[in-house]
Amino acid sequence: LAVMAILSSGHDPQQGPYAKAVKRAIDFVLSMQRSDGIFANDTVGNVGNQACLYNHAIAGLMLGEAYGMTASTENQKMRSAIKNAVTYSRRLQTAHKRSVHDKGGWRYPAAWGPNDSDLSVTSWQLMFYRSVKNAGFDVPGDHIKEAMEFVHRCFDEKEKAFVYAQQHGPDRERYSSGGVVGGGIIAMVMAGEPRSDKVRQSAEWILNHPFDDYNRRKHFEDRYHYSAFYCSQAMYQVGGEYWERFYPDFTRVLLKNQNADGSWDPESRAVSYTHLRAHETRHDL
């Protein structure tokens, strides 16, 4: 994420004040790739944990974006790593799913809850696929088509927005959040469906769930900064009146709450997950 922030600011990884730092960062990411193709830091925890597939997709996305900007010697290392990463992602995408509704999507490598795919992880994997495909790597159309079929199934007609997962289940994973709705929109736009009714209705959902209350969201699984990351990209891609209605207020809140050193506060939640779980346990009893 740090590398992409620097590159998006117009800096070149081959020259300029940040070139050496970017090269070191890319080398670090490459060094984290395991023999099976996943980018995962073993010191952070088991490769089956929640963070690992996010790490994998974000690392792959970064390498796809940086691939065309690096020297030929670096390209060779990156090319091999990206190919292995795509193979790993595809293997998880086609792994056995307990429900046909989860086919085409991704979930954490270890079994987790009632669903075998969720839109949050899937959106990142699709961005990874699109990035490396744009960089010239072979990502067959059926890989993306199968993932998009899952994305479409994650649209909830009652909510009029994308939801996190297909099934209700004991963990109540069929909910909308800024990150999920924004991720769904970006997936649709990348797949060539920017004018879809699902995109339009989801953009309206974002406008109806603004970021006015800094670092606070209504749903206990809706993380403020994560949602801000996805929703800002989504609304920019949708454009027009949606962007015009979203951007000014959103920017005002972010600038007002930026710390003196340039950072923002750590993520907070409106409702404590631990407290909610304790409440549900008491209720069940």
PDB file of C-alpha atoms in Angstrom:
ATOM      1  CA  LEU A   1       0.000   0.000   0.000  1.00  0.00           C
ATOM      2  CA  ALA A   2       2.862   2.363   0.790  1.00  0.00           C
ATOM      3  CA  VAL A   3       4.500   1.667  -2.583  1.00  0.00           C
ATOM      4  CA  MET A   4       1.248   2.346  -4.435  1.00  0.00           C
ATOM      5  CA  ALA A   5       0.789   5.594  -2.521  1.00  0.00           C
ATOM      6  CA  ILE A   6       4.253   6.748  -3.614  1.00  0.00           C
ATOM      7  CA  LEU A   7       3.758   5.659  -7.229  1.00  0.00           C
ATOM      8  CA  SER A   8       0.328   7.315  -7.404  1.00  0.00           C
ATOM      9  CA  SER A   9       1.960  10.568  -6.317  1.00  0.00           C
ATOM     10  CA  GLY A  10       3.910  10.572  -9.580  1.00  0.00           C
ATOM     11  CA  HIS A  11       7.231   9.237  -8.308  1.00  0.00           C
ATOM     12  CA  ASP A  12       9.324   6.947 -10.491  1.00  0.00           C
ATOM     13  CA  PRO A  13      10.800   3.774  -8.943  1.00  0.00           C
ATOM     14  CA  GLN A  14      13.868   4.149 -11.210  1.00  0.00           C
ATOM     15  CA  GLN A  15      14.865   7.662 -10.237  1.00  0.00           C
ATOM     16  CA  GLY A  16      14.081  10.460  -7.850  1.00  0.00           C
ATOM     17  CA  PRO A  17      14.125  10.794  -4.044  1.00  0.00           C
ATOM     18  CA  TYR A  18      12.062   7.650  -3.319  1.00  0.00           C
ATOM     19  CA  ALA A  19      13.442   5.261  -5.937  1.00  0.00           C
ATOM     20  CA  LYS A  20      15.728   3.429  -3.506  1.00  0.00           C
ATOM     21  CA  ALA A  21      13.028   3.097  -0.869  1.00  0.00           C
ATOM     22  CA  VAL A  22      10.524   1.748  -3.413  1.00  0.00           C
ATOM     23  CA  LYS A  23      13.032  -0.826  -4.679  1.00  0.00           C
ATOM     24  CA  ARG A  24      13.703  -2.010  -1.125  1.00  0.00           C
ATOM     25  CA  ALA A  25       9.967  -2.263  -0.469  1.00  0.00           C
ATOM     26  CA  ILE A  26       9.398  -4.301  -3.644  1.00  0.00           C
ATOM     27  CA  ASP A  27      12.278  -6.594  -2.707  1.00  0.00           C
ATOM     28  CA  PHE A  28      10.752  -7.074   0.734  1.00  0.00           C
ATOM     29  CA  VAL A  29       7.387  -8.063  -0.764  1.00  0.00           C
ATOM     30  CA  LEU A  30       9.095 -10.505  -3.138  1.00  0.00           C
ATOM     31  CA  SER A  31      10.982 -12.049  -0.227  1.00  0.00           C
ATOM     32  CA  MET A  32       7.685 -12.767   1.523  1.00  0.00           C
ATOM     33  CA  GLN A  33       6.426 -15.120  -1.208  1.00  0.00           C
ATOM     34  CA  ARG A  34       6.194 -18.723  -0.069  1.00  0.00           C
ATOM     35  CA  SER A  35       6.897 -21.737  -2.252  1.00  0.00           C
ATOM     36  CA  ASP A  36       3.166 -22.229  -2.941  1.00  0.00           C
ATOM     37  CA  GLY A  37       2.896 -18.701  -4.382  1.00  0.00           C
ATOM     38  CA  ILE A  38       1.183 -16.805  -1.572  1.00  0.00           C
ATOM     39  CA  PHE A  39       2.649 -13.522  -0.291  1.00  0.00           C
ATOM     40  CA  ALA A  40       2.460 -13.981   3.477  1.00  0.00           C
ATOM     41  CA  ASN A  41       4.690 -13.051   6.371  1.00  0.00           C
ATOM     42  CA  ASP A  42       4.976 -16.059   8.677  1.00  0.00           C
ATOM     43  CA  THR A  43       5.982 -13.821  11.584  1.00  0.00           C
ATOM     44  CA  VAL A  44       2.531 -12.185  11.517  1.00  0.00           C
ATOM     45  CA  GLY A  45       0.743 -15.455  12.072  1.00  0.00           C
ATOM     46  CA  ASN A  46      -0.349 -18.669  10.454  1.00  0.00           C
ATOM     47  CA  VAL A  47      -0.860 -18.491   6.699  1.00  0.00           C
ATOM     48  CA  GLY A  48      -4.478 -19.507   7.238  1.00  0.00           C
ATOM     49  CA  ASN A  49      -5.340 -16.385   9.228  1.00  0.00           C
ATOM     50  CA  GLN A  50      -7.696 -13.606   8.151  1.00  0.00           C
ATOM     51  CA  ALA A  51      -5.015 -11.188   6.965  1.00  0.00           C
ATOM     52  CA  CYS A  52      -3.082 -13.459   4.632  1.00  0.00           C
ATOM     53  CA  LEU A  53      -5.293 -13.263   1.531  1.00  0.00           C
ATOM     54  CA  TYR A  54      -5.556  -9.495   1.868  1.00  0.00           C
ATOM     55  CA  ASN A  55      -1.748  -9.347   2.071  1.00  0.00           C
ATOM     56  CA  HIS A  56      -1.500 -11.610  -0.964  1.00  0.00           C
ATOM     57  CA  ALA A  57      -3.861  -9.639  -3.185  1.00  0.00           C
ATOM     58  CA  ILE A  58      -2.527  -6.224  -2.175  1.00  0.00           C
ATOM     59  CA  ALA A  59       1.058  -7.374  -2.743  1.00  0.00           C
ATOM     60  CA  GLY A  60       0.118  -8.804  -6.144  1.00  0.00           C
ATOM     61  CA  LEU A  61      -1.783  -5.644  -7.078  1.00  0.00           C
ATOM     62  CA  MET A  62       1.243  -3.517  -6.197  1.00  0.00           C
ATOM     63  CA  LEU A  63       3.591  -5.691  -8.244  1.00  0.00           C
ATOM     64  CA  GLY A  64       1.237  -5.470 -11.222  1.00  0.00           C
ATOM     65  CA  GLU A  65       1.194  -1.675 -10.968  1.00  0.00           C
ATOM     66  CA  ALA A  66       4.974  -1.408 -10.532  1.00  0.00           C
ATOM     67  CA  TYR A  67       5.897  -4.045 -13.132  1.00  0.00           C
ATOM     68  CA  GLY A  68       6.017  -1.729 -16.120  1.00  0.00           C
ATOM     69  CA  MET A  69       7.964   0.935 -14.229  1.00  0.00           C
ATOM     70  CA  THR A  70      10.941  -1.173 -13.176  1.00  0.00           C
ATOM     71  CA  ALA A  71      14.199  -2.149 -14.875  1.00  0.00           C
ATOM     72  CA  SER A  72      14.467  -5.392 -16.838  1.00  0.00           C
ATOM     73  CA  THR A  73      16.490  -7.138 -14.125  1.00  0.00           C
ATOM     74  CA  GLU A  74      13.746  -6.409 -11.587  1.00  0.00           C
ATOM     75  CA  ASN A  75      11.077  -7.402 -14.112  1.00  0.00           C
ATOM     76  CA  GLN A  76      12.382 -10.963 -14.253  1.00  0.00           C
ATOM     77  CA  LYS A  77      11.999 -11.486 -10.506  1.00  0.00           C
ATOM     78  CA  MET A  78       8.619  -9.802 -10.460  1.00  0.00           C
ATOM     79  CA  ARG A  79       7.381 -11.759 -13.471  1.00  0.00           C
ATOM     80  CA  SER A  80       8.038 -15.115 -11.865  1.00  0.00           C
ATOM     81  CA  ALA A  81       6.515 -13.988  -8.564  1.00  0.00           C
ATOM     82  CA  ILE A  82       3.362 -12.639 -10.226  1.00  0.00           C
ATOM     83  CA  LYS A  83       2.816 -15.843 -12.221  1.00  0.00           C
ATOM     84  CA  ASN A  84       3.122 -17.945  -9.071  1.00  0.00           C
ATOM     85  CA  ALA A  85       0.793 -15.585  -7.211  1.00  0.00           C
ATOM     86  CA  VAL A  86      -1.876 -15.858  -9.929  1.00  0.00           C
ATOM     87  CA  THR A  87      -1.611 -19.649  -9.773  1.00  0.00           C
ATOM     88  CA  TYR A  88      -2.154 -19.561  -6.011  1.00  0.00           C
ATOM     89  CA  SER A  89      -5.152 -17.235  -6.293  1.00  0.00           C
ATOM     90  CA  ARG A  90      -6.738 -19.405  -8.963  1.00  0.00           C
ATOM     91  CA  ARG A  91      -6.219 -22.518  -6.860  1.00  0.00           C
ATOM     92  CA  LEU A  92      -8.138 -20.957  -3.980  1.00  0.00           C
ATOM     93  CA  GLN A  93     -10.797 -19.599  -6.315  1.00  0.00           C
ATOM     94  CA  THR A  94     -11.545 -23.088  -7.637  1.00  0.00           C
ATOM     95  CA  ALA A  95     -11.264 -24.865  -4.278  1.00  0.00           C
ATOM     96  CA  HIS A  96     -14.296 -26.814  -3.086  1.00  0.00           C
ATOM     97  CA  LYS A  97     -17.141 -24.611  -1.869  1.00  0.00           C
ATOM     98  CA  ARG A  98     -19.838 -25.986   0.407  1.00  0.00           C
ATOM     99  CA  SER A  99     -22.474 -23.915  -1.388  1.00  0.00           C
ATOM    100  CA  VAL A 100     -22.853 -23.392  -5.127  1.00  0.00           C
ATOM    101  CA  HIS A 101     -23.560 -19.732  -4.341  1.00  0.00           C
ATOM    102  CA  ASP A 102     -19.949 -19.275  -3.220  1.00  0.00           C
ATOM    103  CA  LYS A 103     -18.385 -20.542  -6.464  1.00  0.00           C
ATOM    104  CA  GLY A 104     -16.045 -18.097  -8.161  1.00  0.00           C
ATOM    105  CA  GLY A 105     -15.192 -16.140  -5.039  1.00  0.00           C
ATOM    106  CA  TRP A 106     -12.480 -16.243  -2.378  1.00  0.00           C
ATOM    107  CA  ARG A 107     -12.322 -16.682   1.363  1.00  0.00           C
ATOM    108  CA  TYR A 108      -9.494 -17.183   3.838  1.00  0.00           C
ATOM    109  CA  PRO A 109      -7.512 -20.396   3.207  1.00  0.00           C
ATOM    110  CA  ALA A 110      -8.631 -21.929   6.504  1.00  0.00           C
ATOM    111  CA  ALA A 111     -12.331 -22.629   7.063  1.00  0.00           C
ATOM    112  CA  TRP A 112     -13.944 -19.561   8.595  1.00  0.00           C
ATOM    113  CA  GLY A 113     -17.628 -19.236   9.402  1.00  0.00           C
ATOM    114  CA  PRO A 114     -20.597 -20.376   7.313  1.00  0.00           C
ATOM    115  CA  ASN A 115     -19.383 -18.972   3.984  1.00  0.00           C
ATOM    116  CA  ASP A 116     -16.588 -20.078   1.654  1.00  0.00           C
ATOM    117  CA  SER A 117     -16.438 -16.763  -0.261  1.00  0.00           C
ATOM    118  CA  ASP A 118     -16.915 -13.136   0.710  1.00  0.00           C
ATOM    119  CA  LEU A 119     -16.997  -9.939  -1.327  1.00  0.00           C
ATOM    120  CA  SER A 120     -14.305  -8.143   0.678  1.00  0.00           C
ATOM    121  CA  VAL A 121     -11.560 -10.663  -0.127  1.00  0.00           C
ATOM    122  CA  THR A 122     -12.955 -11.257  -3.631  1.00  0.00           C
ATOM    123  CA  SER A 123     -12.802  -7.552  -4.547  1.00  0.00           C
ATOM    124  CA  TRP A 124      -9.097  -7.444  -3.717  1.00  0.00           C
ATOM    125  CA  GLN A 125      -8.407 -10.589  -5.717  1.00  0.00           C
ATOM    126  CA  LEU A 126     -10.222  -9.107  -8.712  1.00  0.00           C
ATOM    127  CA  MET A 127      -8.125  -5.936  -8.473  1.00  0.00           C
ATOM    128  CA  PHE A 128      -5.026  -8.140  -8.421  1.00  0.00           C
ATOM    129  CA  TYR A 129      -6.231 -10.051 -11.494  1.00  0.00           C
ATOM    130  CA  ARG A 130      -7.050  -6.831 -13.361  1.00  0.00           C
ATOM    131  CA  SER A 131      -3.732  -5.185 -12.492  1.00  0.00           C
ATOM    132  CA  VAL A 132      -1.554  -8.055 -13.725  1.00  0.00           C
ATOM    133  CA  LYS A 133      -3.771  -8.626 -16.762  1.00  0.00           C
ATOM    134  CA  ASN A 134      -3.257  -4.969 -17.686  1.00  0.00           C
ATOM    135  CA  ALA A 135       0.485  -5.522 -17.226  1.00  0.00           C
ATOM    136  CA  GLY A 136       0.398  -8.256 -19.876  1.00  0.00           C
ATOM    137  CA  PHE A 137       0.058 -11.397 -17.777  1.00  0.00           C
ATOM    138  CA  ASP A 138      -2.226 -14.240 -18.770  1.00  0.00           C
ATOM    139  CA  VAL A 139      -5.411 -14.116 -16.712  1.00  0.00           C
ATOM    140  CA  PRO A 140      -8.029 -16.069 -18.693  1.00  0.00           C
ATOM    141  CA  GLY A 141     -11.430 -14.478 -19.061  1.00  0.00           C
ATOM    142  CA  ASP A 142     -13.181 -17.347 -17.305  1.00  0.00           C
ATOM    143  CA  HIS A 143     -11.235 -16.575 -14.105  1.00  0.00           C
ATOM    144  CA  ILE A 144     -12.795 -13.107 -14.028  1.00  0.00           C
ATOM    145  CA  LYS A 145     -16.186 -14.258 -15.324  1.00  0.00           C
ATOM    146  CA  GLU A 146     -16.577 -16.787 -12.509  1.00  0.00           C
ATOM    147  CA  ALA A 147     -15.608 -14.177  -9.925  1.00  0.00           C
ATOM    148  CA  MET A 148     -18.062 -11.662 -11.368  1.00  0.00           C
ATOM    149  CA  GLU A 149     -20.881 -14.192 -11.177  1.00  0.00           C
ATOM    150  CA  PHE A 150     -20.211 -14.352  -7.438  1.00  0.00           C
ATOM    151  CA  VAL A 151     -20.121 -10.534  -7.234  1.00  0.00           C
ATOM    152  CA  HIS A 152     -23.522 -10.324  -8.916  1.00  0.00           C
ATOM    153  CA  ARG A 153     -24.934 -12.827  -6.441  1.00  0.00           C
ATOM    154  CA  CYS A 154     -23.736 -10.605  -3.590  1.00  0.00           C
ATOM    155  CA  PHE A 155     -26.144  -7.850  -4.595  1.00  0.00           C
ATOM    156  CA  ASP A 156     -29.087  -7.730  -2.214  1.00  0.00           C
ATOM    157  CA  GLU A 157     -32.330  -6.480  -3.764  1.00  0.00           C
ATOM    158  CA  LYS A 158     -33.820  -5.570  -0.397  1.00  0.00           C
ATOM    159  CA  GLU A 159     -30.749  -3.643   0.765  1.00  0.00           C
ATOM    160  CA  LYS A 160     -30.245  -2.256  -2.764  1.00  0.00           C
ATOM    161  CA  ALA A 161     -26.502  -2.677  -2.318  1.00  0.00           C
ATOM    162  CA  PHE A 162     -23.788  -5.326  -2.207  1.00  0.00           C
ATOM    163  CA  VAL A 163     -23.471  -7.507   0.878  1.00  0.00           C
ATOM    164  CA  TYR A 164     -20.478  -9.181   2.470  1.00  0.00           C
ATOM    165  CA  ALA A 165     -21.469 -12.810   1.904  1.00  0.00           C
ATOM    166  CA  GLN A 166     -24.192 -15.006   0.485  1.00  0.00           C
ATOM    167  CA  GLN A 167     -25.684 -16.762   3.484  1.00  0.00           C
ATOM    168  CA  HIS A 168     -27.109 -15.490   6.728  1.00  0.00           C
ATOM    169  CA  GLY A 169     -25.551 -18.134   8.958  1.00  0.00           C
ATOM    170  CA  PRO A 170     -24.885 -17.796  12.687  1.00  0.00           C
ATOM    171  CA  ASP A 171     -22.397 -14.986  12.116  1.00  0.00           C
ATOM    172  CA  ARG A 172     -24.907 -12.845  10.218  1.00  0.00           C
ATOM    173  CA  GLU A 173     -22.502 -12.245   7.372  1.00  0.00           C
ATOM    174  CA  ARG A 174     -25.099 -10.997   4.898  1.00  0.00           C
ATOM    175  CA  TYR A 175     -24.652  -7.287   5.646  1.00  0.00           C
ATOM    176  CA  SER A 176     -23.679  -4.143   3.748  1.00  0.00           C
ATOM    177  CA  SER A 177     -20.731  -1.968   4.763  1.00  0.00           C
ATOM    178  CA  GLY A 178     -18.852   0.818   3.020  1.00  0.00           C
ATOM    179  CA  GLY A 179     -15.918  -1.437   2.156  1.00  0.00           C
ATOM    180  CA  VAL A 180     -18.156  -4.163   0.758  1.00  0.00           C
ATOM    181  CA  VAL A 181     -20.401  -1.811  -1.239  1.00  0.00           C
ATOM    182  CA  GLY A 182     -17.423   0.159  -2.577  1.00  0.00           C
ATOM    183  CA  GLY A 183     -15.597  -3.052  -3.451  1.00  0.00           C
ATOM    184  CA  GLY A 184     -18.633  -4.361  -5.308  1.00  0.00           C
ATOM    185  CA  ILE A 185     -18.871  -1.173  -7.364  1.00  0.00           C
ATOM    186  CA  ILE A 186     -15.177  -1.283  -8.285  1.00  0.00           C
ATOM    187  CA  ALA A 187     -15.500  -4.939  -9.320  1.00  0.00           C
ATOM    188  CA  MET A 188     -18.437  -4.058 -11.572  1.00  0.00           C
ATOM    189  CA  VAL A 189     -16.623  -1.111 -13.136  1.00  0.00           C
ATOM    190  CA  MET A 190     -13.492  -3.171 -13.817  1.00  0.00           C
ATOM    191  CA  ALA A 191     -15.671  -5.836 -15.446  1.00  0.00           C
ATOM    192  CA  GLY A 192     -17.102  -3.269 -17.874  1.00  0.00           C
ATOM    193  CA  GLU A 193     -20.448  -2.687 -16.168  1.00  0.00           C
ATOM    194  CA  PRO A 194     -20.172   0.919 -14.880  1.00  0.00           C
ATOM    195  CA  ARG A 195     -23.781   1.811 -15.802  1.00  0.00           C
ATOM    196  CA  SER A 196     -25.391  -1.196 -14.139  1.00  0.00           C
ATOM    197  CA  ASP A 197     -28.420  -0.607 -11.906  1.00  0.00           C
ATOM    198  CA  LYS A 198     -26.508  -2.454  -9.194  1.00  0.00           C
ATOM    199  CA  VAL A 199     -23.742   0.146  -9.430  1.00  0.00           C
ATOM    200  CA  ARG A 200     -26.191   3.045  -9.352  1.00  0.00           C
ATOM    201  CA  GLN A 201     -28.146   1.693  -6.386  1.00  0.00           C
ATOM    202  CA  SER A 202     -24.944   0.912  -4.480  1.00  0.00           C
ATOM    203  CA  ALA A 203     -23.670   4.440  -5.128  1.00  0.00           C
ATOM    204  CA  GLU A 204     -26.916   5.760  -3.641  1.00  0.00           C
ATOM    205  CA  TRP A 205     -26.287   3.525  -0.609  1.00  0.00           C
ATOM    206  CA  ILE A 206     -22.895   5.166  -0.121  1.00  0.00           C
ATOM    207  CA  LEU A 207     -24.450   8.628  -0.283  1.00  0.00           C
ATOM    208  CA  ASN A 208     -27.000   7.537   2.316  1.00  0.00           C
ATOM    209  CA  HIS A 209     -24.200   6.300   4.598  1.00  0.00           C
ATOM    210  CA  PRO A 210     -21.816   9.299   4.599  1.00  0.00           C
ATOM    211  CA  PHE A 211     -18.475   9.658   6.363  1.00  0.00           C
ATOM    212  CA  ASP A 212     -19.466  12.770   8.335  1.00  0.00           C
ATOM    213  CA  ASP A 213     -18.814  11.229  11.766  1.00  0.00           C
ATOM    214  CA  TYR A 214     -15.067  10.659  11.600  1.00  0.00           C
ATOM    215  CA  ASN A 215     -13.837   7.162  12.495  1.00  0.00           C
ATOM    216  CA  ARG A 216     -17.382   5.999  13.300  1.00  0.00           C
ATOM    217  CA  ARG A 217     -19.661   3.756  11.238  1.00  0.00           C
ATOM    218  CA  LYS A 218     -23.063   2.334  12.174  1.00  0.00           C
ATOM    219  CA  HIS A 219     -22.487  -1.374  11.511  1.00  0.00           C
ATOM    220  CA  PHE A 220     -20.098  -3.166  13.877  1.00  0.00           C
ATOM    221  CA  GLU A 221     -18.160  -4.670  10.929  1.00  0.00           C
ATOM    222  CA  ASP A 222     -17.935  -1.397   8.974  1.00  0.00           C
ATOM    223  CA  ARG A 223     -14.422  -0.013   9.385  1.00  0.00           C
ATOM    224  CA  TYR A 224     -14.174   3.704   8.710  1.00  0.00           C
ATOM    225  CA  HIS A 225     -10.834   3.986   6.893  1.00  0.00           C
ATOM    226  CA  TYR A 226     -11.252   0.733   4.979  1.00  0.00           C
ATOM    227  CA  SER A 227     -14.661   1.900   3.793  1.00  0.00           C
ATOM    228  CA  ALA A 228     -13.255   5.332   2.949  1.00  0.00           C
ATOM    229  CA  PHE A 229     -10.558   3.703   0.800  1.00  0.00           C
ATOM    230  CA  TYR A 230     -13.040   1.683  -1.248  1.00  0.00           C
ATOM    231  CA  CYS A 231     -15.913   4.183  -1.390  1.00  0.00           C
ATOM    232  CA  SER A 232     -13.724   7.054  -2.578  1.00  0.00           C
ATOM    233  CA  GLN A 233     -12.449   4.961  -5.498  1.00  0.00           C
ATOM    234  CA  ALA A 234     -15.931   3.650  -6.229  1.00  0.00           C
ATOM    235  CA  MET A 235     -17.561   7.064  -6.345  1.00  0.00           C
ATOM    236  CA  TYR A 236     -14.751   8.446  -8.493  1.00  0.00           C
ATOM    237  CA  GLN A 237     -15.290   5.609 -10.968  1.00  0.00           C
ATOM    238  CA  VAL A 238     -19.052   6.154 -11.026  1.00  0.00           C
ATOM    239  CA  GLY A 239     -18.427   9.879 -11.492  1.00  0.00           C
ATOM    240  CA  GLY A 240     -20.986  12.522 -12.359  1.00  0.00           C
ATOM    241  CA  GLU A 241     -23.364  13.719  -9.684  1.00  0.00           C
ATOM    242  CA  TYR A 242     -22.377  10.845  -7.393  1.00  0.00           C
ATOM    243  CA  TRP A 243     -18.785  12.039  -7.198  1.00  0.00           C
ATOM    244  CA  GLU A 244     -19.882  15.669  -6.909  1.00  0.00           C
ATOM    245  CA  ARG A 245     -22.161  14.843  -4.003  1.00  0.00           C
ATOM    246  CA  PHE A 246     -19.622  12.588  -2.279  1.00  0.00           C
ATOM    247  CA  TYR A 247     -16.210  14.236  -2.678  1.00  0.00           C
ATOM    248  CA  PRO A 248     -16.467  17.703  -1.045  1.00  0.00           C
ATOM    249  CA  ASP A 249     -17.880  16.594   2.314  1.00  0.00           C
ATOM    250  CA  PHE A 250     -15.702  13.486   2.451  1.00  0.00           C
ATOM    251  CA  THR A 251     -12.531  15.520   1.812  1.00  0.00           C
ATOM    252  CA  ARG A 252     -13.538  18.127   4.362  1.00  0.00           C
ATOM    253  CA  VAL A 253     -13.876  15.479   7.085  1.00  0.00           C
ATOM    254  CA  LEU A 254     -10.561  13.813   6.206  1.00  0.00           C
ATOM    255  CA  LEU A 255      -8.619  17.086   6.181  1.00  0.00           C
ATOM    256  CA  LYS A 256     -10.203  18.270   9.403  1.00  0.00           C
ATOM    257  CA  ASN A 257      -9.178  15.074  11.191  1.00  0.00           C
ATOM    258  CA  GLN A 258      -5.660  14.658   9.794  1.00  0.00           C
ATOM    259  CA  ASN A 259      -3.012  14.719  12.516  1.00  0.00           C
ATOM    260  CA  ALA A 260      -0.158  17.206  12.576  1.00  0.00           C
ATOM    261  CA  ASP A 261       2.357  14.575  11.415  1.00  0.00           C
ATOM    262  CA  GLY A 262       0.217  13.782   8.348  1.00  0.00           C
ATOM    263  CA  SER A 263      -1.331  10.593   9.719  1.00  0.00           C
ATOM    264  CA  TRP A 264      -4.868   9.626  10.741  1.00  0.00           C
ATOM    265  CA  ASP A 265      -6.001   7.871  13.894  1.00  0.00           C
ATOM    266  CA  PRO A 266      -6.067   4.057  14.158  1.00  0.00           C
ATOM    267  CA  GLU A 267      -9.257   2.323  13.133  1.00  0.00           C
ATOM    268  CA  SER A 268     -12.149   2.495  15.549  1.00  0.00           C
ATOM    269  CA  ARG A 269     -15.537   0.778  15.537  1.00  0.00           C
ATOM    270  CA  ALA A 270     -18.894   2.207  16.516  1.00  0.00           C
ATOM    271  CA  VAL A 271     -19.788  -1.038  18.296  1.00  0.00           C
ATOM    272  CA  SER A 272     -17.283  -3.318  19.993  1.00  0.00           C
ATOM    273  CA  TYR A 273     -17.157  -6.722  18.293  1.00  0.00           C
ATOM    274  CA  THR A 274     -16.256  -8.353  21.600  1.00  0.00           C
ATOM    275  CA  HIS A 275     -19.152  -6.654  23.352  1.00  0.00           C
ATOM    276  CA  LEU A 276     -21.556  -7.726  20.606  1.00  0.00           C
ATOM    277  CA  ARG A 277     -20.391 -11.354  20.789  1.00  0.00           C
ATOM    278  CA  ALA A 278     -20.848 -11.346  24.579  1.00  0.00           C
ATOM    279  CA  HIS A 279     -24.335  -9.894  24.161  1.00  0.00           C
ATOM    280  CA  GLU A 280     -25.285 -12.530  21.573  1.00  0.00           C
ATOM    281  CA  THR A 281     -23.985 -15.315  23.832  1.00  0.00           C
ATOM    282  CA  ARG A 282     -26.094 -14.097  26.744  1.00  0.00           C
ATOM    283  CA  HIS A 283     -29.101 -13.770  24.454  1.00  0.00           C
ATOM    284  CA  ASP A 284     -28.642 -17.324  23.171  1.00  0.00           C
ATOM    285  CA  LEU A 285     -28.444 -18.642  26.715  1.00  0.00           C
TER     286      LEU A 285
END
